[in-house]
Short mmCIF file of C-alpha atoms in Angstrom, two decimals:
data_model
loop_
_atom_site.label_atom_id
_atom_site.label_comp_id
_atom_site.label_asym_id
_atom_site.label_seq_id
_atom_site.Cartn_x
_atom_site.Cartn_y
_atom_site.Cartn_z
CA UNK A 298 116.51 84.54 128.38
CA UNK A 299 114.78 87.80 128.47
CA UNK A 300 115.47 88.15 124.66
CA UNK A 301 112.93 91.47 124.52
CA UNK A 302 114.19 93.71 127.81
CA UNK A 303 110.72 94.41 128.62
CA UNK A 304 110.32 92.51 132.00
CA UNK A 305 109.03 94.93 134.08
CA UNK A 306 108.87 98.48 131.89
CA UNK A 307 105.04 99.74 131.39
CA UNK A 308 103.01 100.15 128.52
CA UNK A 309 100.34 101.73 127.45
CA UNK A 310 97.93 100.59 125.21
CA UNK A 311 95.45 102.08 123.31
CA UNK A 312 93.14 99.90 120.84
CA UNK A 313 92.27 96.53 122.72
CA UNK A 314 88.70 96.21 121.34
CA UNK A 315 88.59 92.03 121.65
CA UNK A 316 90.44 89.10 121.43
CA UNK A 317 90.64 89.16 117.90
CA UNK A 318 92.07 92.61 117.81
CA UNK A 319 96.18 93.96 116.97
CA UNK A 320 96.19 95.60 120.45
CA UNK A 321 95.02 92.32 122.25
CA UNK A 322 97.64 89.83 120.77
CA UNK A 323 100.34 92.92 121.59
CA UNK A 324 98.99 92.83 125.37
CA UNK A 325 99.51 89.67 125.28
CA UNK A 326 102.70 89.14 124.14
CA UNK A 327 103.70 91.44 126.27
CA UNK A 328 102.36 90.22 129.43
CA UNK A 329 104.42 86.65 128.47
CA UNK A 330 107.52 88.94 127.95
CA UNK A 331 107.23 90.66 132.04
CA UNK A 332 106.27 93.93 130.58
CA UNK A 333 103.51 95.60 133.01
CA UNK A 334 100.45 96.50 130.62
CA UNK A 335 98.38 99.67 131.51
CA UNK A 336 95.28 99.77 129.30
CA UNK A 337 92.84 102.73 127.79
CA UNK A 338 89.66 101.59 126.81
CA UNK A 339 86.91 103.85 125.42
CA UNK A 340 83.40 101.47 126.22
CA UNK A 341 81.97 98.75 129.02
CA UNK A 342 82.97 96.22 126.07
CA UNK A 343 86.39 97.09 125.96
CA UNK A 344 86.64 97.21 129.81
CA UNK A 345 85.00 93.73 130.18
CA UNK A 346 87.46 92.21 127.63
CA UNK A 347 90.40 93.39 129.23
CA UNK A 348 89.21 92.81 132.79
CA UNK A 349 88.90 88.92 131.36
CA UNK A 350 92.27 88.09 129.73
CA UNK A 351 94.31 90.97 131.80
CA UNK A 352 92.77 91.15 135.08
CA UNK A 353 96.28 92.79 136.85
CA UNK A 354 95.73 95.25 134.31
CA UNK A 355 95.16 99.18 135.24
CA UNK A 356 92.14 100.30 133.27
CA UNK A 357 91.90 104.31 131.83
CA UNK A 358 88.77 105.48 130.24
CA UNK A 359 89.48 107.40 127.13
CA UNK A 360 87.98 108.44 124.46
CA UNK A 361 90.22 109.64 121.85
CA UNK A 362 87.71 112.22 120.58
CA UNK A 363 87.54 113.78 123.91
CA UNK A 364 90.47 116.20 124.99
CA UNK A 365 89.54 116.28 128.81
CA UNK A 366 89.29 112.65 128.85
CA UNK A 367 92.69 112.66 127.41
CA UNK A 368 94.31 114.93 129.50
CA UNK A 369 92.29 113.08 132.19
CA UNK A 370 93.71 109.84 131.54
CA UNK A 371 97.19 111.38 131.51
CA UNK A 372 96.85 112.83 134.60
CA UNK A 373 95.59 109.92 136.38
CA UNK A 374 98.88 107.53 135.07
CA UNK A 375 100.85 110.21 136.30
CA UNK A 376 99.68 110.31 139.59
CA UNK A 377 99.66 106.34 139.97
CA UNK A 378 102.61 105.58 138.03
CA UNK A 379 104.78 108.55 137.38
CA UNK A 380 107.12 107.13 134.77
CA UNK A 381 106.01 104.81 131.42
CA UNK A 382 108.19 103.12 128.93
CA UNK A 383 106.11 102.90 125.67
CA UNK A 384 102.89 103.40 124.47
CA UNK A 385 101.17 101.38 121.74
CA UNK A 386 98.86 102.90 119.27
CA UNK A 387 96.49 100.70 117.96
CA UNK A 388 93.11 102.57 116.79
CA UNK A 389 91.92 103.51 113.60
CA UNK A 390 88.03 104.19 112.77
CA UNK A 391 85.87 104.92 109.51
CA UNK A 392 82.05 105.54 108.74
CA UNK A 393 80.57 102.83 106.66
CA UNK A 394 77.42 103.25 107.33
CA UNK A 395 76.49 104.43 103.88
CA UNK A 396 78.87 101.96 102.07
CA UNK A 397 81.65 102.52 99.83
CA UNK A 398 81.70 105.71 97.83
CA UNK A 399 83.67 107.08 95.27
CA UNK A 400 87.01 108.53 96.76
CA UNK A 401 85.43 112.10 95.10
CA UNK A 402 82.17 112.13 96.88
CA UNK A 403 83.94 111.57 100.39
CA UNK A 404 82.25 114.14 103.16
CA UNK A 405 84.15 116.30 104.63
CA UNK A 406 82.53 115.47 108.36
CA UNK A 407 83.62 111.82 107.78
CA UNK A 408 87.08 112.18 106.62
CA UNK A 409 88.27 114.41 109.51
CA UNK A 410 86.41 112.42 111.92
CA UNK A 411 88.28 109.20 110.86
CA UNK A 412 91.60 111.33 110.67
CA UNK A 413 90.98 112.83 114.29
CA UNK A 414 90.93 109.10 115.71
CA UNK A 415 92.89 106.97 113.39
CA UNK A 416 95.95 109.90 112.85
CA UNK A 417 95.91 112.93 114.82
CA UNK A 418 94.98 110.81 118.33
CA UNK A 419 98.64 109.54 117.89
CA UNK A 420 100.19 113.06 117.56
CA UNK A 421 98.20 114.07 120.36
CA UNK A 422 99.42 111.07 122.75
CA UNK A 423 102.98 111.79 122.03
CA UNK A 424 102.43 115.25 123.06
CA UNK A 425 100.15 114.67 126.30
CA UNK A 426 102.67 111.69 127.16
CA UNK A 427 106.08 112.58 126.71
CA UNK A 428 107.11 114.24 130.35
CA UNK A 429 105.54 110.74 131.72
CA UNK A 430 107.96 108.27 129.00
CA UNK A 431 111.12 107.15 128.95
CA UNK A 432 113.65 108.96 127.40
CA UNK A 433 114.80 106.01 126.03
CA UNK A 434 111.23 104.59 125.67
CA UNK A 435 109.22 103.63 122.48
CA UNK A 436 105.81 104.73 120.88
CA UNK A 437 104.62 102.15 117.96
CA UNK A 438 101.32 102.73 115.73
CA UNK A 439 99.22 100.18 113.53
CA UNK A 440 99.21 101.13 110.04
CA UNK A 441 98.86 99.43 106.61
CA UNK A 442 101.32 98.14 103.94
CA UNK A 443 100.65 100.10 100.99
CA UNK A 444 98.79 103.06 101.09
CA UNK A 445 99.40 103.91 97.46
CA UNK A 446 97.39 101.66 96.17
CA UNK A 447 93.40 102.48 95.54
CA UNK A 448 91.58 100.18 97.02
CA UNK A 449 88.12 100.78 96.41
CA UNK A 450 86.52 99.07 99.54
CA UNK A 451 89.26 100.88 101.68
CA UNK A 452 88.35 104.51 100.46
CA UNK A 453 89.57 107.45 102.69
CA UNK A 454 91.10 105.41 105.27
CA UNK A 455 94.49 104.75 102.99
CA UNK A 456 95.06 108.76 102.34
CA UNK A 457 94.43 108.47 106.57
CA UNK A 458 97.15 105.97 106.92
CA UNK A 459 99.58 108.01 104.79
CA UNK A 460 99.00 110.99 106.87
CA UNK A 461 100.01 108.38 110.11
CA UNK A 462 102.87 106.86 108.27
CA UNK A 463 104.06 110.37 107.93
CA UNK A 464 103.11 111.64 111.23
CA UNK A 465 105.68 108.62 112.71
CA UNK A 466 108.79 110.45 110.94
CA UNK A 467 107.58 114.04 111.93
CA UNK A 468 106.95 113.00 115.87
CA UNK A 469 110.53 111.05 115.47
CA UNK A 470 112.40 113.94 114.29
CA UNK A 471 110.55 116.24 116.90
CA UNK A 472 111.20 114.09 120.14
CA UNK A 473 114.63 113.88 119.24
CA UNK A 474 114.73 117.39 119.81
CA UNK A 475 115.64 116.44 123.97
CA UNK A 476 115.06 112.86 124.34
CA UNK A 477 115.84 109.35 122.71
CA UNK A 478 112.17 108.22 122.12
CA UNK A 479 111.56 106.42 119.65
CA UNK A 480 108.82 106.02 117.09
CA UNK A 481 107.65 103.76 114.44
CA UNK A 482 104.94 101.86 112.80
CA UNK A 483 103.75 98.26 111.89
CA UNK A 484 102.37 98.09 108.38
CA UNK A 485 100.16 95.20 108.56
CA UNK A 486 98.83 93.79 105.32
CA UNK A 487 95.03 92.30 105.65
CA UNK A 488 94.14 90.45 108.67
CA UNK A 489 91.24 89.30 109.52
CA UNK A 490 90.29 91.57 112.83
CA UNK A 491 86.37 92.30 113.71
CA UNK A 492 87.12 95.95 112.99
CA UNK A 493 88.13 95.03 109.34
CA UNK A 494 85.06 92.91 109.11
CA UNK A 495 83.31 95.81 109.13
CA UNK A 496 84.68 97.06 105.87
CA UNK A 497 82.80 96.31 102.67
CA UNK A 498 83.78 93.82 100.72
CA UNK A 499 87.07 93.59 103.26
CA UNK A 500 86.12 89.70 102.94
CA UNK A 501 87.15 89.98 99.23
CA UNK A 502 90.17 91.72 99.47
CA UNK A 503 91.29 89.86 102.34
CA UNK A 504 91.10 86.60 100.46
CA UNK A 505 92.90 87.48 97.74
CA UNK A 506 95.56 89.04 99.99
CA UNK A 507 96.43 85.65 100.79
CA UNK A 508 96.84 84.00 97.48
CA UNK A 509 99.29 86.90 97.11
CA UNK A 510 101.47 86.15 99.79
CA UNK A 511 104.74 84.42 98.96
CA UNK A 512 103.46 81.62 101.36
CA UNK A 513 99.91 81.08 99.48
CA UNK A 514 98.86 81.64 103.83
CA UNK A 515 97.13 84.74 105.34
CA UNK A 516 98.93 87.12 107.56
CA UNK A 517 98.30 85.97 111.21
CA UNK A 518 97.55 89.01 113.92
CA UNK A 519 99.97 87.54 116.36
CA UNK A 520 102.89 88.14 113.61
CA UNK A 521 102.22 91.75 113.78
CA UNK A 522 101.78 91.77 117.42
CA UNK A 523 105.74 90.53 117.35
CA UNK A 524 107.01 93.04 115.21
CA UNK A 525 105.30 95.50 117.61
CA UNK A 526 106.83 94.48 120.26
CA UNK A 527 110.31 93.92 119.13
CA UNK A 528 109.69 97.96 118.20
CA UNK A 529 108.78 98.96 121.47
CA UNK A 530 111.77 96.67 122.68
CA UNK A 531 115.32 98.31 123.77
CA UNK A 532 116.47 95.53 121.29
CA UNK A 533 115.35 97.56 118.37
CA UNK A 534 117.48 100.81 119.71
CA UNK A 535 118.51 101.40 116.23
CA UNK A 536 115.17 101.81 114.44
CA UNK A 537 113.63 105.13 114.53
CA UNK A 538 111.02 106.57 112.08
CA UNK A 539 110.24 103.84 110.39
CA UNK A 540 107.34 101.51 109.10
CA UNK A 541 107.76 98.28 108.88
CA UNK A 542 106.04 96.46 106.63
CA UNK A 543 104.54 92.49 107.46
CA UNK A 544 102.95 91.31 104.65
CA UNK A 545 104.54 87.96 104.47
CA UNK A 546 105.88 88.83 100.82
CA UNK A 547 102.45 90.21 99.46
CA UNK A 548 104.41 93.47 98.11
CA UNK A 549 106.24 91.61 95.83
CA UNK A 550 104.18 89.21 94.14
CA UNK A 551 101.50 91.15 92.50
CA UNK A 552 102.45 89.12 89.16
CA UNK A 553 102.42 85.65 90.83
CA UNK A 554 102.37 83.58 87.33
CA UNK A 555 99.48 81.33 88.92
CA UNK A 556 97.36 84.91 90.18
CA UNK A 557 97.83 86.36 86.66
CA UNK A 558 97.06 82.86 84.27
CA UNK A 559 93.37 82.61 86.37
CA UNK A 560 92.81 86.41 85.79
CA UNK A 561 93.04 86.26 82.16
CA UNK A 562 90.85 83.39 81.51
#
């Protein structure tokens, strides 16, 4: 039974870094379900993994930095494809390099540099994409499951997220204007992805994440990848501008009696 619809309908994907990645496991998942995966990569990397795991994939160079590649790459699945169904938006990036600093002394070249490719590259695909989708089609971001709450090793990139949470009700509302598109997000709580390895003291966090969970067990990538594409599915026709959030219960057991005894000893 072709429980998702998807057999045959493109996708775009943006974000497919490596096999450990949110973007990969959606690929995949969507490959199994018929769906016919187009996928923009930014380096040789990124090409090589995809070429491996999803050689009948179309490849796009784009970098989302770039608005002639952009425009490039838009131009290019026009011509070769016309129509798409959905696009998935899985890219989010943040300088390190100097470590973690307080949320006050955060650089002004840094913070709009991470917003440019972790928020606004989504507002700008909706806008360079929508004559090519489906006016019934789908467009799904990556986000996080709370962004209201300070974590130190995650810095500017939570404020970041909020600005993407928001910017999936505002692109809703406006490409309802003339078409049924929908949009939402995935609010993943901590998974272990090589991009998140990259955070310091991500290691930490991410550990504890899972004693919070309801089921003592981390969240798995894969389970995000489903709720992803269940959202880009015609099965979830009535969810629009929405986030949902997998954390496999973490949200509501910050005062897990066995968590809280150990912290006060």
């Amino acid at each position: 039974m072709d429980f998702l619809q998807l057999a045959g309908k493109k996708i775009l994907i943006f974000g497919i870094a490596n096999r450990k990645s949110v973007a990969f496991h959606i690929a995949k998942l969507l490959k199994e379900a018929g769906a016919e995966i187009l996928c923009s990569v930014q380096t040789p990397d990124q090409a090589r993994v995809v070429e491996k795991y999803f050689p009948d994939a179309e490849l796009f160079n784009c970098d989302v930095t770039c608005d002639q590649q952009m425009t490039a790459c838009m131009r290019k699945i026009k011509s070769s494809h016309g129509q798409i169904y959905g696009i998935v938006h899985s890219i989010a990036w943040a300088n390190y390099a100097d470590g973690i600093k307080p949320f006050h002394e955060t650089g002004k070249e840094d913070f709009l540099q991470a917003f440019e490719i972790s928020c606004h590259s989504f507002i700008r695909i909706a806008g360079l994409f929508k004559p090519l989708l489906d006016p019934n089609g789908a467009m799904v971001t990556i986000s996080i499951s709370e962004t209201r709450m300070a974590a130190e090793n995650y810095g500017y990139m939570a404020p970041i997220k909020a600005a993407l949470d928001s910017s999936v009700v505002f692109l809703a509302k406006s490409l309802s204007s003339d078409t049924n598109i929908r949009v939402n997000g995935v609010g993943a709580a901590p998974l272990k992805t090589s991009s998140s390895a990259g955070i310091p003291g991500y290691l930490d966090a991410y550990m504890y994440a899972e004693k919070v969970t309801l089921r003592k067990s981390a969240l798995k990538t894969p389970e995000v990848a489903n709720t992803a594409a269940f959202l880009l599915s015609p099965r979830s026709s009535g969810i629009n501008a929405q986030i949902v959030v997998v954390d496999a219960g973490m949200s509501v057991n910050y005062f897990d009696k066995e968590i809280v005894s150990k912290s006060l000893k």
